[in-house]
Amino acid sequence: MNSEEFLERYAKSLEGTVTRDSALRIASDFLSFAGGKLEREAILAYERHLAGGGFAPGTIAKHYRVIRRLFKVNEIPFPMSPREGPVVPEEDVWAPALTPELVEDMIGVAKDGRFTPQEVAFLALSTTYGLRAVELRLLEPKDFDFEGDTVFIHSAKGSRQRYHLIPEEILPYVKAYDFKPRLSGLQGIYVCLESKAGITHSYGVGWHSIRRTLSTLLEDRLPYQTVRDFLRWKSLSSDMPGRYYSARRFVGRGGIETISMMPSSKDADLVVFKSHPFLPCWGEEEK
């Protein structure tokens, strides 16, 4: 397989993503620099090339992630260990949050009817639970139990999966969307929300920005452990509730299975909901 075929296969994996053009430029530049030699020394030399060209550590790390995905998509073993990736100094990390006022404005636009049912449902779930993009993408109809008012949040990369109560403030907005089919390109949906709300898009802003805002506000109001569990931060191996997803499965006669949230998880959600910065916005009467 030559460089053009590598790039074509990579391009197909990016269909529907808003970062497609940027990622393709980086992949193409690397393949040109490497001369078709997809090996460890080519990656290290490319990093040195970028650093010598004045690229910031964060930008070099972005290029590295594109190269790693290029290898994965083309089913080529990546020759670098997890610890060998570029290190970005903490002061160089660009991880923007949104102002609480901006989040409240977006909720107001959603309630005014300017968003689609899908967009409203995603925004309601994002502002309530601080969902990561992958957690939004993995949602399916079977994850919702509207009789018990619960939702199961999947996760990835070792983060915690758990059941959450669905508060009454967002229940009608979540019910209005069927969550079919699973989606890709969640960033594009977020950018569309901004456009409809008249918000100028800024680099690095997306669903995770809402999560950072919610995390910051909740940490000012609640104990660390409560926030940690609610936002599904990675659990330690000894964290038994994390391993059981904060729920119990009960099997009765005939093998009929039911799921019940642990009381501690219900109580934790209710505690958070009482101090939640955005739920009141969803519950307010439309003007």
Short mmCIF file of C-alpha atoms in Angstrom, two decimals:
data_model
loop_
_atom_site.label_atom_id
_atom_site.label_comp_id
_atom_site.label_asym_id
_atom_site.label_seq_id
_atom_site.Cartn_x
_atom_site.Cartn_y
_atom_site.Cartn_z
CA MET A 1 0.00 0.00 0.00
CA ASN A 2 1.49 3.37 -1.05
CA SER A 3 1.16 6.78 0.60
CA GLU A 4 -1.86 7.75 -1.51
CA GLU A 5 -3.70 4.63 -0.44
CA PHE A 6 -2.78 5.25 3.22
CA LEU A 7 -4.17 8.77 2.94
CA GLU A 8 -7.32 7.68 1.09
CA ARG A 9 -8.13 5.10 3.74
CA TYR A 10 -7.53 7.67 6.47
CA ALA A 11 -9.75 10.20 4.69
CA LYS A 12 -12.66 7.74 4.63
CA SER A 13 -12.37 7.33 8.40
CA LEU A 14 -12.84 11.09 8.83
CA GLU A 15 -16.02 11.52 6.81
CA GLY A 16 -18.48 13.80 8.57
CA THR A 17 -15.98 15.28 11.04
CA VAL A 18 -15.36 19.03 11.19
CA THR A 19 -11.60 18.51 11.66
CA ARG A 20 -11.28 16.40 8.50
CA ASP A 21 -9.41 18.93 6.35
CA SER A 22 -6.94 19.84 9.09
CA ALA A 23 -6.22 16.19 9.91
CA LEU A 24 -5.74 15.31 6.25
CA ARG A 25 -3.22 18.15 5.82
CA ILE A 26 -1.22 16.88 8.79
CA ALA A 27 -1.34 13.25 7.61
CA SER A 28 -0.30 14.26 4.10
CA ASP A 29 2.57 16.38 5.43
CA PHE A 30 3.85 13.51 7.57
CA LEU A 31 3.66 10.98 4.72
CA SER A 32 5.54 13.37 2.46
CA PHE A 33 8.21 13.97 5.12
CA ALA A 34 8.56 10.26 5.90
CA GLY A 35 8.86 9.29 2.26
CA GLY A 36 6.56 6.32 2.80
CA LYS A 37 8.63 4.93 5.69
CA LEU A 38 6.07 4.37 8.42
CA GLU A 39 8.48 3.57 11.20
CA ARG A 40 9.57 4.83 14.60
CA GLU A 41 12.52 6.93 13.43
CA ALA A 42 10.32 8.73 10.89
CA ILE A 43 7.93 9.79 13.68
CA LEU A 44 10.75 11.01 15.94
CA ALA A 45 12.38 12.88 13.05
CA TYR A 46 9.05 14.51 12.19
CA GLU A 47 8.63 15.67 15.80
CA ARG A 48 12.12 17.22 15.69
CA HIS A 49 11.24 18.82 12.36
CA LEU A 50 8.11 20.42 13.83
CA ALA A 51 9.94 21.61 16.95
CA GLY A 52 12.69 23.12 14.79
CA GLY A 53 10.02 24.93 12.81
CA GLY A 54 8.75 26.69 15.92
CA PHE A 55 5.60 24.62 16.45
CA ALA A 56 4.19 24.77 19.99
CA PRO A 57 4.15 21.56 22.12
CA GLY A 58 0.37 21.37 21.92
CA THR A 59 0.45 21.55 18.12
CA ILE A 60 3.13 18.86 17.95
CA ALA A 61 0.95 16.66 20.19
CA LYS A 62 -1.97 17.21 17.79
CA HIS A 63 0.19 16.09 14.85
CA TYR A 64 1.25 13.04 16.86
CA ARG A 65 -2.38 12.04 17.48
CA VAL A 66 -3.15 12.30 13.77
CA ILE A 67 -0.15 10.11 12.92
CA ARG A 68 -1.17 7.53 15.52
CA ARG A 69 -4.67 7.35 14.06
CA LEU A 70 -3.19 7.12 10.54
CA PHE A 71 -1.37 3.98 11.62
CA LYS A 72 -4.44 2.52 13.34
CA VAL A 73 -6.79 3.10 10.41
CA ASN A 74 -4.33 1.42 8.06
CA GLU A 75 -3.90 -1.49 10.52
CA ILE A 76 -0.18 -0.82 10.99
CA PRO A 77 1.29 -1.42 14.47
CA PHE A 78 2.17 1.93 16.02
CA PRO A 79 5.90 1.82 16.90
CA MET A 80 5.73 4.22 19.87
CA SER A 81 4.83 3.32 23.46
CA PRO A 82 2.13 5.34 25.29
CA ARG A 83 4.80 7.10 27.37
CA GLU A 84 6.74 8.31 24.34
CA GLY A 85 4.16 10.78 23.07
CA PRO A 86 4.92 14.52 23.13
CA VAL A 87 4.62 16.11 26.57
CA VAL A 88 2.61 19.31 26.67
CA PRO A 89 3.50 21.64 29.58
CA GLU A 90 0.48 22.36 31.75
CA GLU A 91 0.63 26.07 30.99
CA ASP A 92 0.38 25.27 27.27
CA VAL A 93 -2.74 23.12 27.56
CA TRP A 94 -5.67 24.78 25.79
CA ALA A 95 -8.77 23.37 27.45
CA PRO A 96 -11.42 26.10 27.33
CA ALA A 97 -14.61 26.08 29.35
CA LEU A 98 -17.66 28.23 28.67
CA THR A 99 -18.90 31.01 30.90
CA PRO A 100 -22.00 29.95 32.85
CA GLU A 101 -23.88 32.80 31.16
CA LEU A 102 -23.11 31.39 27.71
CA VAL A 103 -24.37 27.93 28.70
CA GLU A 104 -27.56 29.51 30.06
CA ASP A 105 -27.99 31.44 26.79
CA MET A 106 -27.73 28.20 24.79
CA ILE A 107 -30.37 26.59 27.02
CA GLY A 108 -32.61 29.59 26.44
CA VAL A 109 -32.25 29.25 22.66
CA ALA A 110 -33.04 25.53 22.92
CA LYS A 111 -36.26 26.27 24.79
CA ASP A 112 -37.22 28.91 22.22
CA GLY A 113 -37.52 26.19 19.59
CA ARG A 114 -34.53 27.12 17.42
CA PHE A 115 -32.83 23.73 17.83
CA THR A 116 -33.90 20.34 16.49
CA PRO A 117 -35.15 17.69 18.98
CA GLN A 118 -31.79 15.96 18.63
CA GLU A 119 -29.84 19.13 19.40
CA VAL A 120 -32.05 19.96 22.38
CA ALA A 121 -31.74 16.44 23.81
CA PHE A 122 -27.96 16.44 23.46
CA LEU A 123 -27.67 19.89 25.04
CA ALA A 124 -29.96 18.87 27.91
CA LEU A 125 -27.89 15.76 28.63
CA SER A 126 -24.61 17.61 28.22
CA THR A 127 -25.50 20.45 30.55
CA THR A 128 -26.99 18.07 33.13
CA TYR A 129 -24.33 15.33 33.28
CA GLY A 130 -21.33 16.93 31.55
CA LEU A 131 -21.32 14.18 28.92
CA ARG A 132 -18.22 13.63 26.84
CA ALA A 133 -18.73 13.47 23.06
CA VAL A 134 -18.16 9.71 23.07
CA GLU A 135 -20.79 9.30 25.80
CA LEU A 136 -23.33 11.19 23.68
CA ARG A 137 -22.41 9.15 20.62
CA LEU A 138 -22.88 5.80 22.37
CA LEU A 139 -26.40 6.50 23.64
CA GLU A 140 -29.11 4.15 22.33
CA PRO A 141 -32.86 3.81 23.01
CA LYS A 142 -32.22 0.80 25.28
CA ASP A 143 -30.14 3.01 27.60
CA PHE A 144 -33.23 4.96 28.66
CA ASP A 145 -35.77 3.70 31.19
CA PHE A 146 -38.49 6.31 31.23
CA GLU A 147 -40.58 4.32 33.71
CA GLY A 148 -37.78 4.51 36.24
CA ASP A 149 -36.48 7.85 34.90
CA THR A 150 -32.93 6.57 34.49
CA VAL A 151 -30.29 6.64 31.76
CA PHE A 152 -27.20 4.44 31.42
CA ILE A 153 -24.09 6.36 30.38
CA HIS A 154 -21.47 4.35 28.51
CA SER A 155 -17.91 5.56 28.53
CA ALA A 156 -14.46 4.82 27.13
CA LYS A 157 -10.76 4.82 27.98
CA GLY A 158 -11.32 3.49 31.48
CA SER A 159 -13.78 6.17 32.57
CA ARG A 160 -16.66 5.12 34.77
CA GLN A 161 -19.96 3.90 33.34
CA ARG A 162 -23.03 4.39 35.47
CA TYR A 163 -26.78 4.90 35.72
CA HIS A 164 -28.10 8.38 36.36
CA LEU A 165 -31.50 9.63 37.39
CA ILE A 166 -33.15 11.82 34.75
CA PRO A 167 -34.39 14.96 36.51
CA GLU A 168 -37.89 16.16 35.66
CA GLU A 169 -36.51 19.44 34.31
CA ILE A 170 -34.99 17.77 31.24
CA LEU A 171 -37.25 14.69 30.95
CA PRO A 172 -39.58 16.09 28.23
CA TYR A 173 -36.62 17.23 26.11
CA VAL A 174 -34.92 13.85 26.32
CA LYS A 175 -38.13 11.98 25.51
CA ALA A 176 -38.66 14.08 22.38
CA TYR A 177 -35.69 12.45 20.57
CA ASP A 178 -35.46 8.74 19.69
CA PHE A 179 -31.63 8.40 19.76
CA LYS A 180 -31.53 6.48 16.48
CA PRO A 181 -29.09 5.79 14.96
CA ARG A 182 -25.73 6.08 16.70
CA LEU A 183 -23.88 9.07 15.34
CA SER A 184 -20.39 10.23 14.47
CA GLY A 185 -19.22 13.80 14.05
CA LEU A 186 -20.63 15.07 17.35
CA GLN A 187 -18.42 18.16 17.15
CA GLY A 188 -20.31 19.23 14.04
CA ILE A 189 -23.58 19.11 15.98
CA TYR A 190 -22.06 21.29 18.70
CA VAL A 191 -20.80 23.86 16.17
CA CYS A 192 -24.29 23.92 14.62
CA LEU A 193 -25.74 24.73 18.06
CA GLU A 194 -23.36 27.67 18.35
CA SER A 195 -24.28 28.94 14.90
CA LYS A 196 -28.03 28.82 15.61
CA ALA A 197 -27.44 30.57 18.94
CA GLY A 198 -25.41 33.34 17.26
CA ILE A 199 -22.18 32.33 19.04
CA THR A 200 -18.83 32.76 17.33
CA HIS A 201 -16.94 29.47 17.41
CA SER A 202 -13.56 29.47 19.17
CA TYR A 203 -10.77 26.95 18.65
CA GLY A 204 -10.93 24.00 21.03
CA VAL A 205 -14.50 24.62 22.18
CA GLY A 206 -16.97 21.73 22.11
CA TRP A 207 -19.01 19.39 24.30
CA HIS A 208 -16.12 19.00 26.72
CA SER A 209 -16.17 22.76 27.31
CA ILE A 210 -19.63 22.41 28.87
CA ARG A 211 -18.27 19.54 30.99
CA ARG A 212 -15.41 21.73 32.24
CA THR A 213 -17.84 24.52 33.16
CA LEU A 214 -20.12 22.12 35.04
CA SER A 215 -17.15 20.53 36.82
CA THR A 216 -15.81 23.89 37.96
CA LEU A 217 -19.17 25.05 39.30
CA LEU A 218 -19.96 21.77 41.06
CA GLU A 219 -16.51 21.59 42.68
CA ASP A 220 -17.23 24.97 44.27
CA ARG A 221 -20.45 23.63 45.77
CA LEU A 222 -19.98 19.94 46.59
CA PRO A 223 -17.39 17.50 48.00
CA TYR A 224 -14.78 16.21 45.56
CA GLN A 225 -15.93 12.57 45.83
CA THR A 226 -19.52 13.53 44.95
CA VAL A 227 -18.40 15.44 41.87
CA ARG A 228 -16.02 12.64 40.90
CA ASP A 229 -18.79 10.04 40.93
CA PHE A 230 -21.33 12.26 39.21
CA LEU A 231 -19.00 13.17 36.34
CA ARG A 232 -17.86 9.55 35.96
CA TRP A 233 -14.16 10.20 36.42
CA LYS A 234 -11.96 7.15 36.13
CA SER A 235 -12.44 4.78 39.04
CA LEU A 236 -9.67 3.08 40.99
CA SER A 237 -9.54 -0.71 40.67
CA SER A 238 -10.64 -0.96 44.31
CA ASP A 239 -13.72 1.16 43.70
CA MET A 240 -16.46 -1.45 44.06
CA PRO A 241 -19.41 0.83 43.18
CA GLY A 242 -17.58 1.78 39.98
CA ARG A 243 -17.21 -1.87 38.99
CA TYR A 244 -20.93 -2.43 39.52
CA TYR A 245 -21.95 0.66 37.52
CA SER A 246 -23.94 1.98 40.49
CA ALA A 247 -26.73 -0.50 39.84
CA ARG A 248 -27.82 -4.04 40.59
CA ARG A 249 -29.31 -6.59 38.20
CA PHE A 250 -31.99 -8.82 39.67
CA VAL A 251 -33.16 -12.04 38.05
CA GLY A 252 -36.49 -13.51 39.08
CA ARG A 253 -38.73 -16.40 37.97
CA GLY A 254 -38.52 -17.11 34.28
CA GLY A 255 -35.19 -15.36 34.04
CA ILE A 256 -36.80 -11.94 33.88
CA GLU A 257 -34.16 -9.34 34.60
CA THR A 258 -34.67 -5.95 36.16
CA ILE A 259 -32.18 -3.22 36.93
CA SER A 260 -32.26 -1.04 40.01
CA MET A 261 -29.99 1.86 40.83
CA MET A 262 -28.15 1.61 44.12
CA PRO A 263 -29.69 3.91 46.75
CA SER A 264 -26.32 5.60 47.23
CA SER A 265 -26.23 6.57 43.55
CA LYS A 266 -29.78 7.89 43.62
CA ASP A 267 -28.99 9.91 46.70
CA ALA A 268 -25.80 11.27 45.11
CA ASP A 269 -27.67 12.38 42.00
CA LEU A 270 -30.35 14.07 44.08
CA VAL A 271 -27.68 15.91 46.07
CA VAL A 272 -26.08 17.16 42.87
CA PHE A 273 -29.42 18.15 41.34
CA LYS A 274 -30.15 20.37 44.36
CA SER A 275 -26.92 22.30 43.75
CA HIS A 276 -26.91 22.01 39.95
CA PRO A 277 -26.17 25.30 38.17
CA PHE A 278 -28.14 24.62 34.96
CA LEU A 279 -31.14 22.46 35.87
CA PRO A 280 -33.15 25.50 37.02
CA CYS A 281 -32.72 26.97 33.52
CA TRP A 282 -34.32 23.91 31.96
CA GLY A 283 -37.15 23.94 34.49
CA GLU A 284 -38.08 27.60 34.10
CA GLU A 285 -41.28 28.39 32.23
CA GLU A 286 -40.74 29.52 28.64
CA LYS A 287 -41.07 33.26 28.20
#
